[in-house]
PDB file of C-alpha atoms and ligand atoms in Angstrom:
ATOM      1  CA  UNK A   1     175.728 323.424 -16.856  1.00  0.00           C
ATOM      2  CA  UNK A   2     178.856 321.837 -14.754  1.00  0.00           C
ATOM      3  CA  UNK A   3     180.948 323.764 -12.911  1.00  0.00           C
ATOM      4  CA  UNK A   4     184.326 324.463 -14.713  1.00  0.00           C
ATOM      5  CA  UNK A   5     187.000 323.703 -12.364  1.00  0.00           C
ATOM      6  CA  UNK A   6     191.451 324.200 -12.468  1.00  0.00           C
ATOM      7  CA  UNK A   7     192.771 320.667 -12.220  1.00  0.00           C
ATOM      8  CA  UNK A   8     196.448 320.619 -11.478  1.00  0.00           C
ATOM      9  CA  UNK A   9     199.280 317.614 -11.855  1.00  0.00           C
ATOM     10  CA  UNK A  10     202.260 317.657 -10.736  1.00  0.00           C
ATOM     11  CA  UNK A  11     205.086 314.423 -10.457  1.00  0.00           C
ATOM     12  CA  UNK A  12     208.042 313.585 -10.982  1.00  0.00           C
ATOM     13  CA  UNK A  13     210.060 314.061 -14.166  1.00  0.00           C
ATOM     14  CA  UNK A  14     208.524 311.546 -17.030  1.00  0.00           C
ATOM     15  CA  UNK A  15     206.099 309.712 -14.953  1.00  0.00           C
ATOM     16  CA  UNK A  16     203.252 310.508 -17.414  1.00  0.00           C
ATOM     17  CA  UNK A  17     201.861 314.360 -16.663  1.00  0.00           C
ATOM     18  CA  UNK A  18     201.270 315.469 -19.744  1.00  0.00           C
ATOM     19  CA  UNK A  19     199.747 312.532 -21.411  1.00  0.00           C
ATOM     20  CA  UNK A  20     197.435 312.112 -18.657  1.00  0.00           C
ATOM     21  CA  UNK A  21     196.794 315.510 -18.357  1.00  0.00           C
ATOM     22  CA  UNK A  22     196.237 316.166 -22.241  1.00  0.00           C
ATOM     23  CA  UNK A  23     193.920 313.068 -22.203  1.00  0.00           C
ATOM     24  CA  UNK A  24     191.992 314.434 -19.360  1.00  0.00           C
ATOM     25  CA  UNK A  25     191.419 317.604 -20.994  1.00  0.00           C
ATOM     26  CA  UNK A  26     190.452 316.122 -24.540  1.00  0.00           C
ATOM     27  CA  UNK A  27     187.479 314.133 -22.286  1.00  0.00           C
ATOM     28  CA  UNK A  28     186.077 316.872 -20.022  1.00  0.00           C
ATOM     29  CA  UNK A  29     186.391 319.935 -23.482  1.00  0.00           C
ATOM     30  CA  UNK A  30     189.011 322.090 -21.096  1.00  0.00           C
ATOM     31  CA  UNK A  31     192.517 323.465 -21.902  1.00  0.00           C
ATOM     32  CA  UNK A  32     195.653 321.829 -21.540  1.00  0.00           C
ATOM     33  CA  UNK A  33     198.355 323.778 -20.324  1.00  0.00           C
ATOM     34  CA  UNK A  34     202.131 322.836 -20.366  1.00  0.00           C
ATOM     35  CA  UNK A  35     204.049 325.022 -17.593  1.00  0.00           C
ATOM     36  CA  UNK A  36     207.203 322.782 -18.050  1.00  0.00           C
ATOM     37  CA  UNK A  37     207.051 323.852 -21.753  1.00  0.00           C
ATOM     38  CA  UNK A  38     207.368 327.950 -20.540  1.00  0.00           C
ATOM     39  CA  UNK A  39     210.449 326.591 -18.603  1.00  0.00           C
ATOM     40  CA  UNK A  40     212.011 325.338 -21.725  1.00  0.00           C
ATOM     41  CA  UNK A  41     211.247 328.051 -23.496  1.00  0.00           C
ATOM     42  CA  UNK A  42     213.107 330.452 -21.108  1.00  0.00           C
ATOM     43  CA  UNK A  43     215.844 328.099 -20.942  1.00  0.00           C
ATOM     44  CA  UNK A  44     215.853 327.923 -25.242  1.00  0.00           C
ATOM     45  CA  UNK A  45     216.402 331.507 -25.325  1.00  0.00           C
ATOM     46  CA  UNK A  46     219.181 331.674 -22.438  1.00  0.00           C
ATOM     47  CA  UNK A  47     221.149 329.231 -23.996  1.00  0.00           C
ATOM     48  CA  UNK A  48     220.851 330.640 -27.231  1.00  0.00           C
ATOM     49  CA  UNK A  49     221.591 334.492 -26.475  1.00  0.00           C
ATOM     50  CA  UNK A  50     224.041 333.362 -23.772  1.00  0.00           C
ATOM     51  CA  UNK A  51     222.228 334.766 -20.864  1.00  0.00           C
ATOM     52  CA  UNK A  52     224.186 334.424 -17.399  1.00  0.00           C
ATOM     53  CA  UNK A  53     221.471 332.564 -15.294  1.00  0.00           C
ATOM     54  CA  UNK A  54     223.063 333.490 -11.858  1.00  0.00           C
ATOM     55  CA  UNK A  55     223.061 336.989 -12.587  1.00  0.00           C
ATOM     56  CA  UNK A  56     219.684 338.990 -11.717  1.00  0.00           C
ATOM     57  CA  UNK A  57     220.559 341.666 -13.750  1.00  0.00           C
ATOM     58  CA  UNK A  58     221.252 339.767 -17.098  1.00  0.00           C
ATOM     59  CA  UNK A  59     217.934 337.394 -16.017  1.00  0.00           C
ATOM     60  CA  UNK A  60     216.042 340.917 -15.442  1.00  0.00           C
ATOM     61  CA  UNK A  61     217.125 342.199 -18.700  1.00  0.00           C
ATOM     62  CA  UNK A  62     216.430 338.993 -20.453  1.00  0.00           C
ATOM     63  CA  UNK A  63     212.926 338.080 -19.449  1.00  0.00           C
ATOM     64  CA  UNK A  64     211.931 341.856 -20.964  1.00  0.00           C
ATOM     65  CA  UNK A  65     212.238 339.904 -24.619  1.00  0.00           C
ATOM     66  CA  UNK A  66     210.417 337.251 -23.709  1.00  0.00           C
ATOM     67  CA  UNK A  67     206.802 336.427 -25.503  1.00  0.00           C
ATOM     68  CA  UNK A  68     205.766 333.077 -24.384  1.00  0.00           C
ATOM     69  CA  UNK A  69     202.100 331.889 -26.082  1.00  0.00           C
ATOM     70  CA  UNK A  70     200.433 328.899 -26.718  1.00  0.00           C
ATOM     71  CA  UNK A  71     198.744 328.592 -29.738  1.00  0.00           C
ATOM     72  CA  UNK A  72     196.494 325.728 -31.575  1.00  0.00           C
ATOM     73  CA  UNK A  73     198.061 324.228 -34.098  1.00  0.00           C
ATOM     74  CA  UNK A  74     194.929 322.132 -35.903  1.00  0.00           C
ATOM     75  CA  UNK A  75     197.035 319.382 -37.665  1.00  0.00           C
ATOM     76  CA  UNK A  76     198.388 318.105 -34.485  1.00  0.00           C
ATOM     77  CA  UNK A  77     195.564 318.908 -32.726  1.00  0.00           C
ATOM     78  CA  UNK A  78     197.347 320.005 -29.661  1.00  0.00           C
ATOM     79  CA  UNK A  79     198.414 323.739 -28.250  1.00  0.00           C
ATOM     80  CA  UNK A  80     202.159 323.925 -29.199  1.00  0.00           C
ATOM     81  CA  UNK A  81     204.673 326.653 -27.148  1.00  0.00           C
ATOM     82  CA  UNK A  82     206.003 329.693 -29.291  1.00  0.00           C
ATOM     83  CA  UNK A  83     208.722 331.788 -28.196  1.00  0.00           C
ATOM     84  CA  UNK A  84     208.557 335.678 -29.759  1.00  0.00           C
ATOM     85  CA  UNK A  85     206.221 334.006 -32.255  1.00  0.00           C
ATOM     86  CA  UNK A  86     208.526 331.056 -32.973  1.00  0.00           C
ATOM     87  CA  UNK A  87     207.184 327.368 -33.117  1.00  0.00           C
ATOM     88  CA  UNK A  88     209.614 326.002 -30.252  1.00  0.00           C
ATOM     89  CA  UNK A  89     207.567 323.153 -29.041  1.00  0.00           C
ATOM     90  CA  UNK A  90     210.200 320.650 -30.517  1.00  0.00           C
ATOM     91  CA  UNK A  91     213.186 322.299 -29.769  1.00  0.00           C
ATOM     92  CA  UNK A  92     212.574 322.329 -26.209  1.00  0.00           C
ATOM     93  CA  UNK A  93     212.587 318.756 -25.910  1.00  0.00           C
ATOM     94  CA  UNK A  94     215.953 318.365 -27.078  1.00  0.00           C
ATOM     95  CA  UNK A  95     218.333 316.982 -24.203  1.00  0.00           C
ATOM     96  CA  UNK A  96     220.461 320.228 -24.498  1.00  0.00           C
ATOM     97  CA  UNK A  97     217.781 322.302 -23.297  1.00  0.00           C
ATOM     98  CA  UNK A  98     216.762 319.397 -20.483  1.00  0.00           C
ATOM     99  CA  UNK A  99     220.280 319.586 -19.546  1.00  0.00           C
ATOM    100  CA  UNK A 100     220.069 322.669 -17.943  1.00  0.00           C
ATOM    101  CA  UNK A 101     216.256 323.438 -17.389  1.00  0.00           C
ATOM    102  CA  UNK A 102     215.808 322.811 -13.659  1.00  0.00           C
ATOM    103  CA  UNK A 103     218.688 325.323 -13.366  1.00  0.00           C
ATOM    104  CA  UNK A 104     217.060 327.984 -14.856  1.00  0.00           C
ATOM    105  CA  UNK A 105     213.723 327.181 -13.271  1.00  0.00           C
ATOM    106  CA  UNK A 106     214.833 327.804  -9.960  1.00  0.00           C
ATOM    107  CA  UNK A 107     215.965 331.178 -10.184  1.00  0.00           C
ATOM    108  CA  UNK A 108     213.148 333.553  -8.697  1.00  0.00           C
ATOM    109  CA  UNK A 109     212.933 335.729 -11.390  1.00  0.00           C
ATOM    110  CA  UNK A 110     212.483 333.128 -14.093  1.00  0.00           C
ATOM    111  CA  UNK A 111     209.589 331.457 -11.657  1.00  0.00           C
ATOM    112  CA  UNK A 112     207.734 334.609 -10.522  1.00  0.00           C
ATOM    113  CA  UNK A 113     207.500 335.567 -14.658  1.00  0.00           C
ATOM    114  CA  UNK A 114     206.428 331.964 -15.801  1.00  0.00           C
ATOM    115  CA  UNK A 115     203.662 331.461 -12.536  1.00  0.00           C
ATOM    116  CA  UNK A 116     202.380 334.934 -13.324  1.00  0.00           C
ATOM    117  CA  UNK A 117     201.159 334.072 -16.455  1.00  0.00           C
ATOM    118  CA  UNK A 118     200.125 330.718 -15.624  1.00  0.00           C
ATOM    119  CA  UNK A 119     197.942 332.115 -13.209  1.00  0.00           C
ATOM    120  CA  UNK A 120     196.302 334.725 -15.751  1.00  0.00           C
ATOM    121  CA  UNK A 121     195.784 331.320 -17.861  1.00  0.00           C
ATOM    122  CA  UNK A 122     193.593 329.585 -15.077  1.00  0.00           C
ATOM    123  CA  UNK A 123     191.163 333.023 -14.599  1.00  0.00           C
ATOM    124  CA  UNK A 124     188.765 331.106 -16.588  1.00  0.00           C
ATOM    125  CA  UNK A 125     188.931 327.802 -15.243  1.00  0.00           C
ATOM    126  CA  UNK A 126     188.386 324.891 -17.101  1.00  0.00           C
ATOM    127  CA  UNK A 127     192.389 323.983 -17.238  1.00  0.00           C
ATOM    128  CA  UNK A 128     194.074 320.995 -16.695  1.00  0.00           C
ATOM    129  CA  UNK A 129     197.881 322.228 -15.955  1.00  0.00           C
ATOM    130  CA  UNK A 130     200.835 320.136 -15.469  1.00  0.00           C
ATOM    131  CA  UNK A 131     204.240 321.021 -13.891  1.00  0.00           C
ATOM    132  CA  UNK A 132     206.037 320.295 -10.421  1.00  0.00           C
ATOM    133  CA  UNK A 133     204.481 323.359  -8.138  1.00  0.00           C
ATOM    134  CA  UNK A 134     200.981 323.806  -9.753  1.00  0.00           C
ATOM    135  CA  UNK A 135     199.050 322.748  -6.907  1.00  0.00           C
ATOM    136  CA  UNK A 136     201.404 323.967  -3.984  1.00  0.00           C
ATOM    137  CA  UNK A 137     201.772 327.363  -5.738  1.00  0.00           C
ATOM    138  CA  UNK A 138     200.292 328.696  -8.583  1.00  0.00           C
ATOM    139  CA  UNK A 139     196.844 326.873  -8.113  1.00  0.00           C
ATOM    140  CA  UNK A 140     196.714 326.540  -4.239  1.00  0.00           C
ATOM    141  CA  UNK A 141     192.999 326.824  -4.447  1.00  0.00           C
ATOM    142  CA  UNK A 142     192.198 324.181  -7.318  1.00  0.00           C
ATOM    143  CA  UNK A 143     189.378 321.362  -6.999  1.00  0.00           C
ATOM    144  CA  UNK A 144     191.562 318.603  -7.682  1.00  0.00           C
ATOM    145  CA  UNK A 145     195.111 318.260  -7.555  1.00  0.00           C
ATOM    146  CA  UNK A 146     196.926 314.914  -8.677  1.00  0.00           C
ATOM    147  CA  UNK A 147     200.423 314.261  -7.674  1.00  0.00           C
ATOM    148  CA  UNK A 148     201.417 311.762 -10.078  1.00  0.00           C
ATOM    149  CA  UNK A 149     204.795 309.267  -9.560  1.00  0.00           C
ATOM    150  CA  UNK A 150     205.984 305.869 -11.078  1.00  0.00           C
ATOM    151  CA  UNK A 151     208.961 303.980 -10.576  1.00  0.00           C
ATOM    152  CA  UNK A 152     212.239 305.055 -11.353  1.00  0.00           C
ATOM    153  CA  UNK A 153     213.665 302.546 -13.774  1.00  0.00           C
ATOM    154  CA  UNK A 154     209.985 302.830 -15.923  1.00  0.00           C
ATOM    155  CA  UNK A 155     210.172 306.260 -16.006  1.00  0.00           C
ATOM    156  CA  UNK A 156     213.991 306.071 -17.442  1.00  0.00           C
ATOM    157  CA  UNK A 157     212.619 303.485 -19.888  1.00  0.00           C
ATOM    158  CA  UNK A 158     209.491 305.486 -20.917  1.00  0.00           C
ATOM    159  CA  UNK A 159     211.794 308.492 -21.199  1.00  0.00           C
ATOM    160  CA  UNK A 160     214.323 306.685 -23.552  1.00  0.00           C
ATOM    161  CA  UNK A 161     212.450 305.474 -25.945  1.00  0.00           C
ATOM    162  CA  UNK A 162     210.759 308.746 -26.526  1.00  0.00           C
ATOM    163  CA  UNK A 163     214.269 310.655 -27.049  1.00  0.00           C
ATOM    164  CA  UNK A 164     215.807 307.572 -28.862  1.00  0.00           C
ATOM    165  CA  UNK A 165     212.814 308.015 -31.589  1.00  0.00           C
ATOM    166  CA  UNK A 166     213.807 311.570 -32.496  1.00  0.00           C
ATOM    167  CA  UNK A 167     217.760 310.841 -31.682  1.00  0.00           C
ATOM    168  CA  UNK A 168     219.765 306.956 -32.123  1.00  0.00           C
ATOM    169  CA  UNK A 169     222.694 308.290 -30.210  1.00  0.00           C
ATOM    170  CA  UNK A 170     221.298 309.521 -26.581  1.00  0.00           C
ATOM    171  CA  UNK A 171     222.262 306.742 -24.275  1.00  0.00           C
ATOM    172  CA  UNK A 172     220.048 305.153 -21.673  1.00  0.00           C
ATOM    173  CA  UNK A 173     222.167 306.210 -19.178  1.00  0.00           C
ATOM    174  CA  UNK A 174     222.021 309.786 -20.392  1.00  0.00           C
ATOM    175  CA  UNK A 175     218.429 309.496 -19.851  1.00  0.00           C
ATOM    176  CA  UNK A 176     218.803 308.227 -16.377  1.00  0.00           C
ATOM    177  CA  UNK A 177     221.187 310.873 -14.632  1.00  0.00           C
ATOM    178  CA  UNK A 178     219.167 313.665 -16.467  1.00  0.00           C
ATOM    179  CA  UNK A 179     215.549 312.426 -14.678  1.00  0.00           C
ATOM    180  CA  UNK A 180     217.905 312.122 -11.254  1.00  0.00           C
ATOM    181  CA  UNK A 181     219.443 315.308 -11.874  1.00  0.00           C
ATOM    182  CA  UNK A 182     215.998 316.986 -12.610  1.00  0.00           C
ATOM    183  CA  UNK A 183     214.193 315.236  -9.901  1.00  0.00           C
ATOM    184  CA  UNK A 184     216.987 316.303  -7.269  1.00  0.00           C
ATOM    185  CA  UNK A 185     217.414 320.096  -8.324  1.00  0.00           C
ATOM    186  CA  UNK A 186     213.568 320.489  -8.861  1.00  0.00           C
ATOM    187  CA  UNK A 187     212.753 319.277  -5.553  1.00  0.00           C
ATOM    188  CA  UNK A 188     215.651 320.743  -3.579  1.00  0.00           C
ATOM    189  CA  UNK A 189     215.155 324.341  -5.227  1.00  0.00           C
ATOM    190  CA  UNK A 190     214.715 326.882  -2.310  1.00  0.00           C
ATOM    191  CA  UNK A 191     211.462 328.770  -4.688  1.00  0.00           C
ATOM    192  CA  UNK A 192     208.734 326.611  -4.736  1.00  0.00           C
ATOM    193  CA  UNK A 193     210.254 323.323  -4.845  1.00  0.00           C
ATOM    194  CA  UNK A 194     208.518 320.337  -6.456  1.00  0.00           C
ATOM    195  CA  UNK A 195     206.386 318.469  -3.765  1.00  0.00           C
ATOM    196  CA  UNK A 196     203.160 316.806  -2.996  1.00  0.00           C
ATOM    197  CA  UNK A 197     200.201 319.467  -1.894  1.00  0.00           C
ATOM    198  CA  UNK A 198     198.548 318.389   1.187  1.00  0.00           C
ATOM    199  CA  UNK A 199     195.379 317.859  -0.400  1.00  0.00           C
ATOM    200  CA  UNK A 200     197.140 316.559  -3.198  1.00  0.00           C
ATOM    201  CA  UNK A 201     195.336 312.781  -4.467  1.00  0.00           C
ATOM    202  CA  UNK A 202     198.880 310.376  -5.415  1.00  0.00           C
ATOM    203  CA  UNK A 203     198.558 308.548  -8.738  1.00  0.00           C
ATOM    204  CA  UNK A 204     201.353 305.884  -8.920  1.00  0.00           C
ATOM    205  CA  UNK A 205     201.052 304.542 -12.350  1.00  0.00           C
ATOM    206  CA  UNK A 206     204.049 301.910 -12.482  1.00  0.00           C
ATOM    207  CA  UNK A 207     201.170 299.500 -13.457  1.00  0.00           C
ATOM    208  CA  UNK A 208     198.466 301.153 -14.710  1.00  0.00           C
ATOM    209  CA  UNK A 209     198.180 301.514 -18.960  1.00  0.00           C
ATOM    210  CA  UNK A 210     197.258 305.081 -20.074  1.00  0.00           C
ATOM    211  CA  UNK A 211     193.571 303.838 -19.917  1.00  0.00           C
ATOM    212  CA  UNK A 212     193.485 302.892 -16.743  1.00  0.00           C
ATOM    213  CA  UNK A 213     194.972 306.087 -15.645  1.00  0.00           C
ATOM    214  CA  UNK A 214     192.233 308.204 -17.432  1.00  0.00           C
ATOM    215  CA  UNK A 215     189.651 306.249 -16.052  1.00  0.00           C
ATOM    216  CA  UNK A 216     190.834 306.889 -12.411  1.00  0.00           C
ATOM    217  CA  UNK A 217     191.646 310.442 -13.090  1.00  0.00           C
ATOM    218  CA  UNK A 218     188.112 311.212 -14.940  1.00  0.00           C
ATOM    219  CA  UNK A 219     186.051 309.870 -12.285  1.00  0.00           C
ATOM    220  CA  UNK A 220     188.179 312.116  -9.875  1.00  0.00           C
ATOM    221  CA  UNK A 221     187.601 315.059 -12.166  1.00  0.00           C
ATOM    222  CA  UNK A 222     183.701 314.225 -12.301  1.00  0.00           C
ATOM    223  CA  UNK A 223     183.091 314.012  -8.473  1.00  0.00           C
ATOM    224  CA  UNK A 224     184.777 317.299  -8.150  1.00  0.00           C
ATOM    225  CA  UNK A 225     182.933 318.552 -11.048  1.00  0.00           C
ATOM    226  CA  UNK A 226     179.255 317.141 -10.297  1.00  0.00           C
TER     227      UNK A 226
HETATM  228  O1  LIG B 301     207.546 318.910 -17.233  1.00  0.00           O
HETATM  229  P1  LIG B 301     208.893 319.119 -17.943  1.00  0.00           P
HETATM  230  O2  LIG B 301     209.796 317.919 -17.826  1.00  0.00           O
HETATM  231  O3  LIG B 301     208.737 319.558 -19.360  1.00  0.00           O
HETATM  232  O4  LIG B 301     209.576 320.315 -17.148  1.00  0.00           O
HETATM  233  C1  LIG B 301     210.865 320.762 -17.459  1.00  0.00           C
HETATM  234  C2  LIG B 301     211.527 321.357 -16.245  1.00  0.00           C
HETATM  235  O5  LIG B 301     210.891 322.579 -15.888  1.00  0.00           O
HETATM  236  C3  LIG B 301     211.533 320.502 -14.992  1.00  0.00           C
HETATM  237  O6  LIG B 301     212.716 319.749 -14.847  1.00  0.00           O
HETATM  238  C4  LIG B 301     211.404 321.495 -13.871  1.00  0.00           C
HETATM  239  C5  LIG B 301     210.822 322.714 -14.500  1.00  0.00           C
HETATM  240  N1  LIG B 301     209.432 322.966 -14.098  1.00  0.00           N
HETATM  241  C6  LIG B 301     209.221 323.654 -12.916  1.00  0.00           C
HETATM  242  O7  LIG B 301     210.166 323.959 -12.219  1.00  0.00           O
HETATM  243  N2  LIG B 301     207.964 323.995 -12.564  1.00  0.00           N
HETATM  244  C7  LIG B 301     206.922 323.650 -13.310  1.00  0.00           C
HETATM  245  N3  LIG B 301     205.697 324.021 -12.942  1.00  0.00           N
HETATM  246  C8  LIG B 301     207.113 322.915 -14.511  1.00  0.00           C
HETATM  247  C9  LIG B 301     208.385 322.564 -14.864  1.00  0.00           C
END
């Protein structure tokens, strides 16, 4: 019997995470968790019930009607997010909610609620988790930690072309100062700020096809794994 082990990437906005990271976890039979998703959730239902952000009290207050799960959903074969027992996982990738999601991840509050049930999700092991401070601080202790990145104008183009399927009018330079935005507020954040772990292994895939990156990535996983 292999070990089980908590596999963690974090990266940049759109550089790949969770496609790598649901691949990976298809190959080696372990879960896939989204913590970006929980982050759009929150912000879903701030927008939506007007919740103040800055204010403690009104975050506080807020987070108390918050049910975030992850459940199976067999005809797309992947775990989708559900907010008090709504399907959200499409709503939350609407630009609206992208908008202002790094906002609303950086307040405390907001991060110590997501990261402690992210943590409770890992007790078993045999994750793969994506996000931007999975290895640094919710998973500080996992086997393998990938720090993925890819260059700028890919990641714009990758980006774009998945938002321009779902909506003709979002602009490519929309797409653009949203990743910049994102990428400066999530790594400038004062709580746990997106950046490389120590013992964190970088994946640039600017030139790599999604096979290639598996490949790498399994044989990673497999000489932690043994
Ligand atoms: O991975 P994503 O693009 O769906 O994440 C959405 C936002 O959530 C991202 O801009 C920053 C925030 N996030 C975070 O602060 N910490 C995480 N572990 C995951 C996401």
């Amino acid at each position: 019997m292999h070990k089980k082990i908590i596999i963690t990437i974090d990266g940049w906005s759109s550089c790949g995470k969770s496609t790598l990271a649901k691949q990976l976890a298809k190959e080696l039979n372990y879960v896939y968790i989204d913590s970006g998703a929980m982050y759009r959730a929150i912000t879903l239902y701030f927008l939506r019930n007007h919740v103040d952000w800055t204010k403690h009290k009104a975050v506080d207050e807020a987070l108390k009607e918050i049910t975030l799960d992850f459940r199976y959903n067999e005809h797309s074969n992947q775990s989708e997010m559900y907010l008090n027992d709504e399907n959200v996982e499409y709503v939350i990738r609407d630009l609206v909610v992208a908008e202002k999601v790094s906002d609303v991840a950086a307040v405390r509050e907001v991060r110590q609620f997501a990261v402690a049930q992210q943590q409770k999700m890992g007790e078993k092991k045999g994750i793969v988790m994506d996000g931007r401070d999975i290895g640094t601080v919710v998973f500080p202790k996992a086997a393998l930690k990938i720090f993925m990145t890819a260059d700028n104008a890919i990641r714009v183009e990758r980006r774009f072309k998945e938002l321009f399927e779902k909506n003709p009018n979002v602009t490519i330079e929309e797409v653009k100062n949203n990743l910049e935005m994102r990428d400066y507020i999530d790594s400038h954040r004062e709580v746990s700020p997106l950046r490389q772990a120590d013992d964190a292994i970088v994946l640039d895939n600017t030139n790599l096809t999604m096979k290639q990156q598996l490949e790498i990535a399994l044989r990673w996983a497999k000489e932690k794994i043994g």
